[in-house]
CSV table of C-alpha atoms in Angstrom, one decimal:
chain,number,residue,atom,x,y,z
D,1,MET,CA,92.3,108.6,94.7
D,2,LYS,CA,90.8,105.8,92.7
D,3,GLN,CA,89.0,107.6,89.8
D,4,ILE,CA,89.1,110.9,88.0
D,5,ALA,CA,86.1,112.1,85.9
D,6,THR,CA,86.8,114.6,83.1
D,7,GLY,CA,84.6,116.5,80.7
D,8,SER,CA,85.5,118.3,77.5
D,9,MET,CA,84.4,120.3,74.5
D,10,ASP,CA,84.0,117.0,72.7
D,11,SER,CA,80.7,116.4,74.6
D,12,CYS,CA,82.1,113.3,76.3
D,13,LEU,CA,82.5,112.3,79.9
D,14,MET,CA,85.6,110.2,80.8
D,15,ILE,CA,86.2,108.1,84.0
D,16,TRP,CA,89.8,107.3,84.5
D,17,ASN,CA,90.8,104.5,86.9
D,18,LEU,CA,94.3,105.6,87.8
D,19,LYS,CA,95.1,103.4,90.8
D,20,PRO,CA,95.1,100.0,89.1
D,21,GLN,CA,95.9,101.5,85.7
D,22,MET,CA,92.6,100.1,84.4
D,23,ARG,CA,91.0,101.1,81.1
D,24,ALA,CA,89.2,104.4,81.0
D,25,TYR,CA,85.4,104.6,80.4
D,26,ARG,CA,84.1,107.0,77.8
D,27,PHE,CA,80.5,108.1,78.3
D,28,VAL,CA,78.5,109.6,75.4
D,29,GLY,CA,75.2,111.4,75.9
D,30,HIS,CA,75.5,115.1,76.0
D,31,LYS,CA,74.9,117.0,72.7
D,32,ASP,CA,77.3,119.8,73.4
D,33,ALA,CA,80.4,120.7,75.5
D,34,VAL,CA,80.5,119.3,79.0
D,35,THR,CA,81.1,122.3,81.3
D,36,SER,CA,81.2,120.8,84.8
D,37,VAL,CA,81.5,117.4,86.5
D,38,GLN,CA,81.4,116.2,90.1
D,39,PHE,CA,81.4,112.9,91.9
D,40,SER,CA,78.8,112.4,94.7
D,41,PRO,CA,80.3,112.2,98.2
D,42,SER,CA,79.8,108.5,98.1
D,43,GLY,CA,81.5,108.2,94.7
D,44,HIS,CA,78.6,106.1,93.3
D,45,LEU,CA,77.3,108.9,91.0
D,46,VAL,CA,78.8,111.5,88.7
D,47,ALA,CA,76.9,114.6,87.8
D,48,SER,CA,77.7,116.5,84.6
D,49,ALA,CA,76.5,119.8,83.2
D,50,SER,CA,76.5,120.8,79.5
D,51,ARG,CA,76.0,123.6,77.0
D,52,ASP,CA,73.0,121.5,75.8
D,53,LYS,CA,71.1,122.9,78.8
D,54,THR,CA,70.9,119.5,80.6
D,55,VAL,CA,72.4,117.8,83.6
D,56,ARG,CA,73.1,114.0,83.6
D,57,LEU,CA,73.7,111.7,86.5
D,58,TRP,CA,75.9,108.8,85.6
D,59,VAL,CA,76.8,105.5,87.3
D,60,PRO,CA,80.6,105.4,86.9
D,61,SER,CA,80.8,101.8,85.7
D,62,VAL,CA,81.5,100.0,82.4
D,63,LYS,CA,77.8,100.3,81.4
D,64,GLY,CA,77.8,104.1,81.6
D,65,GLU,CA,74.1,104.3,82.5
D,66,SER,CA,72.7,107.8,83.0
D,67,THR,CA,69.6,109.8,83.6
D,68,VAL,CA,69.1,113.2,82.0
D,69,PHE,CA,67.0,116.2,82.9
D,70,ARG,CA,66.6,119.6,81.3
D,71,ALA,CA,67.8,121.9,84.0
D,72,HIS,CA,67.8,125.4,82.5
D,73,THR,CA,66.9,127.5,79.5
D,74,GLY,CA,70.6,128.3,78.9
D,75,THR,CA,74.0,126.7,79.1
D,76,VAL,CA,74.5,124.9,82.5
D,77,ARG,CA,77.8,126.2,83.8
D,78,SER,CA,78.1,124.3,87.1
D,79,VAL,CA,76.7,121.3,89.0
D,80,SER,CA,77.5,120.5,92.6
D,81,PHE,CA,76.4,118.0,95.2
D,82,SER,CA,75.5,118.9,98.8
D,83,GLY,CA,77.6,117.3,101.5
D,84,ASP,CA,75.0,114.6,102.2
D,85,GLY,CA,74.7,113.7,98.5
D,86,GLN,CA,71.0,114.2,98.5
D,87,THR,CA,70.8,117.6,96.7
D,88,LEU,CA,72.2,119.2,93.6
D,89,VAL,CA,72.7,122.9,92.8
D,90,THR,CA,73.1,124.1,89.2
D,91,ALA,CA,74.1,127.4,87.7
D,92,SER,CA,73.3,128.7,84.3
D,93,ASP,CA,73.6,131.4,81.6
D,94,ASP,CA,69.8,132.0,82.2
D,95,LYS,CA,71.0,134.0,85.3
D,96,THR,CA,69.5,131.5,87.8
D,97,LEU,CA,70.6,128.9,90.3
D,98,LYS,CA,68.3,125.8,90.7
D,99,VAL,CA,68.2,123.2,93.5
D,100,TRP,CA,67.2,119.6,92.8
D,101,THR,CA,66.8,116.3,94.7
D,102,VAL,CA,69.3,113.7,93.5
D,103,HIS,CA,66.6,111.0,93.8
D,104,ARG,CA,64.2,111.4,90.8
D,105,GLN,CA,65.8,114.8,90.0
D,106,LYS,CA,62.8,116.7,91.5
D,107,PHE,CA,63.0,120.5,91.1
D,108,LEU,CA,62.9,122.2,94.5
D,109,PHE,CA,63.4,126.0,94.0
D,110,SER,CA,65.2,128.6,92.0
D,111,LEU,CA,67.4,131.6,93.1
D,112,ASN,CA,67.0,134.6,90.8
D,113,GLN,CA,68.9,137.8,91.9
D,114,HIS,CA,71.9,137.6,89.6
D,115,MET,CA,71.9,140.1,86.6
D,116,ASN,CA,74.2,138.1,84.3
D,117,TRP,CA,75.4,134.5,83.7
D,118,VAL,CA,76.0,132.5,86.8
D,119,ARG,CA,79.3,130.7,86.4
D,120,CYS,CA,79.5,128.6,89.6
D,121,ALA,CA,77.5,127.5,92.6
D,122,LYS,CA,78.6,125.5,95.6
D,123,PHE,CA,77.0,124.2,98.9
D,124,SER,CA,78.6,125.0,102.2
D,125,PRO,CA,80.1,121.9,104.0
D,126,ASP,CA,77.0,121.7,106.3
D,127,GLY,CA,74.6,122.2,103.3
D,128,ARG,CA,72.8,125.2,104.9
D,129,LEU,CA,74.3,127.9,102.5
D,130,ILE,CA,75.0,128.2,98.8
D,131,VAL,CA,77.6,130.5,97.3
D,132,SER,CA,77.3,131.6,93.6
D,133,ALA,CA,79.6,133.6,91.3
D,134,SER,CA,78.4,135.6,88.3
D,135,ASP,CA,79.4,137.7,85.3
D,136,ASP,CA,77.6,140.5,87.1
D,137,LYS,CA,80.9,140.8,89.1
D,138,SER,CA,79.2,139.6,92.3
D,139,ILE,CA,79.4,136.7,94.7
D,140,LYS,CA,76.2,135.9,96.6
D,141,ILE,CA,75.5,133.9,99.7
D,142,TRP,CA,72.1,132.2,99.9
D,143,ASP,CA,70.3,130.6,102.7
D,144,LYS,CA,69.0,127.3,101.5
D,145,ASN,CA,66.1,127.1,104.0
D,146,SER,CA,64.7,130.6,103.5
D,147,GLN,CA,65.8,130.7,99.8
D,148,GLU,CA,67.0,134.3,100.3
D,149,CYS,CA,70.2,136.1,99.4
D,150,ILE,CA,71.8,137.0,102.8
D,151,HIS,CA,74.8,138.9,101.5
D,152,SER,CA,76.5,140.0,98.2
D,153,PHE,CA,80.2,140.8,97.7
D,154,TYR,CA,81.1,143.3,95.0
D,155,GLU,CA,84.8,143.8,95.5
D,156,HIS,CA,85.9,142.2,92.2
D,157,GLY,CA,86.5,144.4,89.2
D,158,GLY,CA,85.8,141.7,86.6
D,159,TYR,CA,83.6,138.7,86.0
D,160,VAL,CA,83.7,136.1,88.8
D,161,ASN,CA,84.6,132.7,87.3
D,162,TYR,CA,84.7,130.5,90.3
D,163,THR,CA,83.9,130.4,94.0
D,164,ASP,CA,83.9,127.8,96.8
D,165,PHE,CA,83.7,127.4,100.6
D,166,HIS,CA,86.7,126.9,102.8
D,167,PRO,CA,86.5,123.4,104.5
D,168,SER,CA,85.6,125.1,107.8
D,169,GLY,CA,82.5,126.7,106.2
D,170,THR,CA,83.4,130.1,107.6
D,171,CYS,CA,85.1,131.6,104.6
D,172,ILE,CA,84.7,131.7,100.8
D,173,ALA,CA,87.3,132.3,98.0
D,174,ALA,CA,86.6,133.6,94.5
D,175,ALA,CA,88.6,133.8,91.2
D,176,SER,CA,88.0,136.6,88.8
D,177,THR,CA,88.8,137.9,85.3
D,178,ASP,CA,90.5,140.9,87.1
D,179,ASN,CA,93.4,138.5,87.7
D,180,THR,CA,92.9,138.4,91.5
D,181,VAL,CA,91.8,135.9,94.1
D,182,LYS,CA,89.9,137.1,97.2
D,183,VAL,CA,89.0,135.4,100.5
D,184,TRP,CA,86.1,136.7,102.7
D,185,ASP,CA,84.9,135.7,106.2
D,186,ILE,CA,81.2,135.1,105.8
D,187,ARG,CA,80.5,135.6,109.5
D,188,THR,CA,81.6,139.2,109.4
D,189,ASN,CA,81.4,139.7,105.6
D,190,LYS,CA,84.9,141.2,105.7
D,191,LEU,CA,87.6,140.7,103.1
D,192,LEU,CA,90.4,138.7,104.7
D,193,GLN,CA,93.0,138.2,101.9
D,194,HIS,CA,93.5,139.6,98.4
D,195,TYR,CA,96.0,137.9,96.2
D,196,GLN,CA,97.2,139.5,93.0
D,197,VAL,CA,99.7,136.8,92.0
D,198,HIS,CA,98.6,136.0,88.4
D,199,SER,CA,99.2,138.0,85.2
D,200,GLY,CA,96.1,136.6,83.6
D,201,VAL,CA,92.5,135.7,84.2
D,202,VAL,CA,92.0,133.3,87.2
D,203,ASN,CA,89.7,130.5,86.1
D,204,GLY,CA,89.5,128.2,89.1
D,205,LEU,CA,90.6,127.4,92.6
D,206,SER,CA,90.5,124.7,95.2
D,207,PHE,CA,91.0,124.6,98.9
D,208,HIS,CA,93.3,121.8,100.4
D,209,PRO,CA,91.2,119.7,102.8
D,210,SER,CA,93.4,120.9,105.6
D,211,GLY,CA,92.2,124.4,104.9
D,212,ASN,CA,95.8,125.7,105.0
D,213,TYR,CA,96.4,126.0,101.3
D,214,LEU,CA,94.6,127.3,98.2
D,215,ILE,CA,95.6,126.4,94.7
D,216,THR,CA,94.6,128.6,91.7
D,217,ALA,CA,94.5,128.2,87.9
D,218,SER,CA,95.0,131.0,85.4
D,219,ASN,CA,95.2,132.0,81.8
D,220,ASP,CA,98.9,132.9,82.4
D,221,SER,CA,99.6,129.1,82.1
D,222,THR,CA,100.5,128.7,85.7
D,223,MET,CA,99.0,127.4,89.0
D,224,LYS,CA,99.8,129.0,92.3
D,225,ILE,CA,99.7,127.4,95.7
D,226,LEU,CA,98.9,130.0,98.4
D,227,ASP,CA,99.7,129.6,102.1
D,228,LEU,CA,96.5,130.9,103.8
D,229,LEU,CA,98.0,130.9,107.3
D,230,GLU,CA,100.9,133.1,106.2
D,231,GLY,CA,98.9,135.0,103.6
D,232,ARG,CA,101.5,134.6,100.9
D,233,LEU,CA,102.4,132.8,97.7
D,234,LEU,CA,104.1,129.5,98.3
D,235,TYR,CA,104.7,127.8,94.9
D,236,THR,CA,104.3,128.5,91.2
D,237,LEU,CA,103.6,125.4,89.1
D,238,HIS,CA,104.3,125.2,85.4
D,239,GLY,CA,103.3,122.4,83.0
D,240,HIS,CA,100.4,123.5,80.8
D,241,GLN,CA,101.3,125.1,77.4
D,242,GLY,CA,98.3,127.5,77.5
D,243,PRO,CA,95.6,128.7,79.9
D,244,VAL,CA,94.9,126.5,82.8
D,245,ALA,CA,91.1,126.1,82.9
D,246,CYS,CA,90.6,124.4,86.3
D,247,VAL,CA,92.3,122.7,89.2
D,248,MET,CA,91.0,120.5,92.1
D,249,PHE,CA,92.4,118.8,95.1
D,250,SER,CA,91.4,115.2,95.8
D,251,ARG,CA,89.3,114.4,98.8
D,252,THR,CA,92.4,113.5,100.9
D,253,GLY,CA,94.5,116.3,99.6
D,254,ASP,CA,97.2,113.8,98.4
D,255,TYR,CA,96.7,114.7,94.8
D,256,PHE,CA,95.4,117.6,92.6
D,257,ALA,CA,94.4,117.6,89.0
D,258,SER,CA,94.6,120.4,86.4
D,259,GLY,CA,93.2,120.8,82.9
D,260,GLY,CA,93.7,123.4,80.3
D,261,SER,CA,93.3,124.6,76.8
D,262,ASP,CA,96.3,122.6,75.7
D,263,GLU,CA,93.9,119.6,75.9
D,264,GLN,CA,95.9,118.0,78.7
D,265,VAL,CA,94.9,116.7,82.1
D,266,MET,CA,97.7,116.6,84.7
D,267,VAL,CA,97.5,114.8,88.0
D,268,TRP,CA,100.0,116.0,90.6
D,269,LYS,CA,101.0,114.5,94.0
D,270,THR,CA,101.5,116.6,97.1
D,271,ASN,CA,103.1,115.8,100.4
D,272,PHE,CA,101.5,118.5,102.6
D,273,LYS,CA,100.6,115.9,105.2
D,274,THR,CA,104.0,114.2,105.5
D,275,ALA,CA,106.4,117.1,105.0
D,276,ASP,CA,107.4,119.1,108.0
D,277,TYR,CA,105.8,122.5,107.5
D,278,GLY,CA,108.8,124.3,109.1
D,279,GLU,CA,111.1,122.5,106.6
D,280,VAL,CA,108.9,123.6,103.7
D,281,LEU,CA,109.2,127.2,104.9
D,282,ARG,CA,113.0,126.9,105.3
D,283,LEU,CA,113.3,125.5,101.8
D,284,GLN,CA,111.1,128.3,100.4
D,285,GLN,CA,113.8,130.7,101.6
D,286,THR,CA,116.4,129.0,99.4
D,287,ALA,CA,114.2,128.0,96.4
D,288,THR,CA,112.4,131.0,94.8
D,289,CYS,CA,110.4,128.9,92.4
D,290,VAL,CA,108.9,125.5,92.1
D,291,ASP,CA,108.7,124.3,88.5
D,292,LEU,CA,106.8,121.2,87.6
D,293,GLY,CA,107.2,120.8,83.8
D,294,GLY,CA,105.2,118.5,81.7
D,295,ALA,CA,105.4,115.7,79.4
D,296,GLY,CA,102.5,113.7,78.4
D,297,ALA,CA,100.2,112.0,76.2
D,298,GLY,CA,96.9,110.5,76.5
D,299,GLY,CA,93.4,111.2,76.0
D,300,GLY,CA,91.1,113.9,76.8
D,301,GLY,CA,90.6,116.9,79.0
D,302,ALA,CA,90.1,118.0,82.5
D,303,ALA,CA,89.9,120.5,85.2
D,304,ALA,CA,89.1,124.1,84.4
D,305,GLY,CA,87.7,126.9,82.5
D,306,GLY,CA,86.0,126.9,79.2
D,307,GLY,CA,84.2,123.7,78.5
D,308,GLY,CA,85.1,120.6,80.3
D,309,GLY,CA,86.1,119.7,83.7
D,310,ALA,CA,87.7,117.4,86.3
D,311,ALA,CA,86.7,115.7,89.5
D,312,PHE,CA,88.2,113.2,91.8
D,313,ALA,CA,86.5,110.2,93.4
D,314,GLY,CA,87.0,111.8,93.9
D,315,ASP,CA,86.2,113.7,90.8
D,316,SER,CA,87.4,114.7,87.4
D,317,ARG,CA,86.5,114.9,83.7
D,318,ASN,CA,87.8,114.2,80.2
D,319,SER,CA,87.4,112.8,76.7
D,320,LEU,CA,89.2,110.6,74.1
D,321,LEU,CA,92.0,108.4,75.3
D,322,HIS,CA,95.1,107.8,73.1
D,323,ARG,CA,97.9,107.1,75.5
D,324,GLN,CA,98.6,107.8,79.2
D,325,GLU,CA,101.9,108.2,80.9
D,326,SER,CA,103.1,109.2,84.3
D,327,SER,CA,106.4,110.8,85.3
D,328,GLU,CA,107.9,112.1,88.5
D,329,SER,CA,109.1,115.7,89.0
D,330,GLU,CA,110.6,117.4,91.9
D,331,LEU,CA,109.3,120.1,94.1
D,332,CYS,CA,111.6,122.5,96.0
D,333,ASN,CA,115.0,121.0,95.5
D,334,GLY,CA,113.7,117.4,95.7
D,335,GLN,CA,112.3,117.8,99.1
D,336,GLU,CA,108.8,117.4,97.8
D,337,ARG,CA,108.1,115.0,95.0
D,338,GLY,CA,105.2,115.4,92.6
D,339,LEU,CA,103.8,112.6,90.5
D,340,ARG,CA,102.2,114.0,87.4
D,341,THR,CA,100.0,112.0,85.1
D,342,GLU,CA,99.0,113.8,81.9
D,343,VAL,CA,96.1,113.0,79.5
D,344,ARG,CA,95.7,114.8,76.2
D,345,SER,CA,92.8,115.0,73.9
D,346,ARG,CA,92.3,116.2,70.3
D,347,SER,CA,89.4,118.4,71.2
D,348,GLY,CA,88.5,120.8,73.9
D,349,SER,CA,89.4,122.8,76.9
D,350,PHE,CA,88.1,121.9,80.3
D,351,THR,CA,86.2,122.7,83.5
D,352,ARG,CA,86.3,121.9,87.1
D,353,SER,CA,84.7,120.2,90.0
D,354,LEU,CA,85.5,117.8,92.8
D,355,SER,CA,83.6,116.0,95.5
D,356,SER,CA,86.2,116.6,98.1
D,357,ARG,CA,84.9,117.0,101.6
D,358,PRO,CA,87.3,117.6,104.5
D,359,THR,CA,88.1,114.6,106.6
D,360,GLN,CA,90.0,116.5,109.2
D,361,THR,CA,89.7,119.7,111.3
D,362,SER,CA,90.6,122.8,109.3
D,363,ARG,CA,91.4,126.3,110.4
D,364,ALA,CA,90.1,129.4,108.6
D,365,PRO,CA,92.6,131.7,107.0
D,366,ARG,CA,94.0,134.5,109.1
D,367,ALA,CA,93.1,138.0,108.3
D,368,ARG,CA,96.4,139.2,106.8
D,369,PRO,CA,97.2,142.8,106.0
D,370,SER,CA,95.4,143.8,102.7
D,371,SER,CA,96.8,142.2,99.6
D,372,VAL,CA,99.6,140.0,98.4
D,373,GLN,CA,100.9,141.2,95.0
D,374,GLN,CA,103.4,139.9,92.5
D,375,THR,CA,105.5,142.2,90.4
D,376,ARG,CA,106.5,139.4,88.1
D,377,THR,CA,104.9,136.1,87.4
D,378,GLN,CA,108.0,133.9,87.7
D,379,PRO,CA,110.2,133.7,89.7
D,380,GLU,CA,108.0,134.6,92.6
D,381,THR,CA,108.3,137.8,94.7
D,382,GLN,CA,111.2,138.1,97.1
D,383,THR,CA,111.5,135.4,99.6
D,384,HIS,CA,111.2,136.1,103.3
D,385,ALA,CA,115.0,135.8,103.8
D,386,GLN,CA,115.7,138.3,101.0
D,387,ARG,CA,113.2,140.8,102.5
D,388,GLU,CA,115.0,140.5,105.8
D,389,GLY,CA,118.3,141.1,104.1
D,390,MET,CA,119.7,137.7,105.0
D,391,VAL,CA,120.6,136.7,101.5
D,392,PRO,CA,123.4,138.8,99.8
D,393,ALA,CA,122.3,140.5,96.6
D,394,GLY,CA,124.8,138.6,94.5
D,395,LEU,CA,123.6,135.2,95.7
D,396,ALA,CA,120.0,136.3,95.2
D,397,SER,CA,120.8,137.3,91.6
D,398,THR,CA,122.6,134.0,91.0
D,399,LEU,CA,119.6,132.0,92.3
D,400,GLU,CA,117.2,134.0,90.1
D,401,HIS,CA,119.4,133.2,87.1
D,402,ILE,CA,119.4,129.5,87.9
D,403,VAL,CA,115.6,129.5,88.3
D,404,ALA,CA,115.2,131.2,85.0
D,405,GLN,CA,117.5,128.7,83.3
D,406,LEU,CA,115.5,125.8,84.9
D,407,ASP,CA,112.3,127.3,83.6
D,408,VAL,CA,113.8,127.5,80.1
D,409,LEU,CA,114.9,123.9,80.4
D,410,THR,CA,111.5,122.8,81.6
D,411,GLN,CA,109.8,124.4,78.7
D,412,THR,CA,112.3,123.0,76.2
D,413,VAL,CA,111.7,119.5,77.6
D,414,ALA,CA,107.9,120.0,77.3
D,415,ILE,CA,108.3,121.0,73.6
D,416,LEU,CA,110.5,118.0,72.9
D,417,GLU,CA,108.0,115.7,74.5
D,418,GLN,CA,105.3,117.3,72.5
D,419,ARG,CA,107.2,116.8,69.3
D,420,LEU,CA,107.9,113.2,70.3
D,421,THR,CA,104.3,112.5,70.7
D,422,LEU,CA,103.5,114.0,67.2
D,423,THR,CA,106.3,111.8,65.8
D,424,GLU,CA,104.9,108.7,67.4
D,425,ASP,CA,101.4,109.5,66.0
D,426,LYS,CA,102.9,110.0,62.5
D,427,LEU,CA,104.8,106.8,62.8
D,428,LYS,CA,101.8,104.9,63.8
D,429,GLU,CA,99.9,106.4,60.9
D,430,CYS,CA,102.6,105.3,58.5
D,431,ILE,CA,102.6,101.8,59.9
D,432,ASP,CA,98.9,101.6,59.5
D,433,ASN,CA,99.1,102.8,55.9
D,434,GLN,CA,101.9,100.3,55.1
D,435,HIS,CA,99.7,97.5,56.6
D,436,GLN,CA,96.8,98.5,54.4
D,437,ILE,CA,99.0,98.6,51.3
D,438,ASN,CA,100.4,95.1,52.2
D,439,LEU,CA,96.8,93.8,52.5
D,440,GLN,CA,95.9,95.3,49.1
D,441,LEU,CA,98.9,93.8,47.5
D,442,HIS,CA,98.2,90.4,49.1
D,443,ARG,CA,94.6,90.5,47.7
D,444,ARG,CA,95.9,91.3,44.2
D,445,GLU,CA,98.5,88.5,44.1
D,446,PRO,CA,96.1,85.9,42.7
D,447,ASP,CA,95.3,88.2,39.8
D,448,LEU,CA,99.0,88.5,39.0
D,449,GLN,CA,99.6,84.7,38.9
D,450,PRO,CA,100.4,83.4,35.3
D,451,SER,CA,97.7,81.2,33.9
D,452,ASP,CA,98.5,77.6,33.1
């Protein structure tokens, strides 16, 4: 991951060069909140959508050059590249999807069967299909060539905020205001998995490039990592101090970024590729919760929900930069380590998007029995060992108590870091004011000199 692009309520697009710790680029052009961003597959362009009803294509360099076109008659909620980078699909509050060429932004056709705002639209990995999610509580699959809707899914009980294709192209997942995440097989049009693991609206999701994991972002301030092969909740991640608006894996799956209404962008490191999967499962039996708390500072916004977004170069999106820090936290008793970089802005919540195409063979999720439900948000539901009666009740109770205390400690550290940041800002303001006073006194000194 070399770059992250972020968008925010402050109408700006930010490009963060994280690898060499280079200076971030702040691009100005949109007249209202940036709702979605995505890198092209080559990484040479960044597309952004806005409440100002336009889409912009940016060259992610120091010049920040862009071309703009008026895409819809309402807020543009989503913009996404096709796998070959030649086509864009946009989704809007005008209830339509539109498909465009990237070269010269030529309008190709419109898709019009939704009855309410269209929140999200994505191409399938092979570019033949388009999936869309709407406030009419439906997810629709479209054939790009025939320009027809070939199937609609109506299982959600609330607005559908986000949807995307599994890397294999055989399944889709959707996140809804009914607090659930659902996975369908689009070959049979059957519901494969139903996850009720959040206690709030689910704003976004992202498949790991391996196809084995799905991460979700919710208004309950958490992210959840789901094991699609086992059909169960694997990790609960904490860090944001409010709703998590969006989340996205990088193209290689080594990182994921999240953004929320707390005006922070967090970049996390995974080790799904290097960790032995059996070891992860074994550790999951002894660690009921993964807690990645957050400190941070920085600049401006990122992945998720209400008006902004993130994408790795990869993709990502953001706004004003003040300070940037990175810190390491531990996953699962130190067996997995997560590098988290946070960026905070004074304005905005954020959206999502990522140009992550799979670089390896991925397997579709298994059809697991019905639903996975959570009776309490954190710690997670009983571990496999507990369900089998392998862990004594007293030990399980002690572990839950330890997890609860760790969660309190994490939240306390986050609050202290937040106060430290405010103190630093105040101190800087005082130093600046003192400097101004000294300058004024220096200018007045000649007037105070006694005359000869």
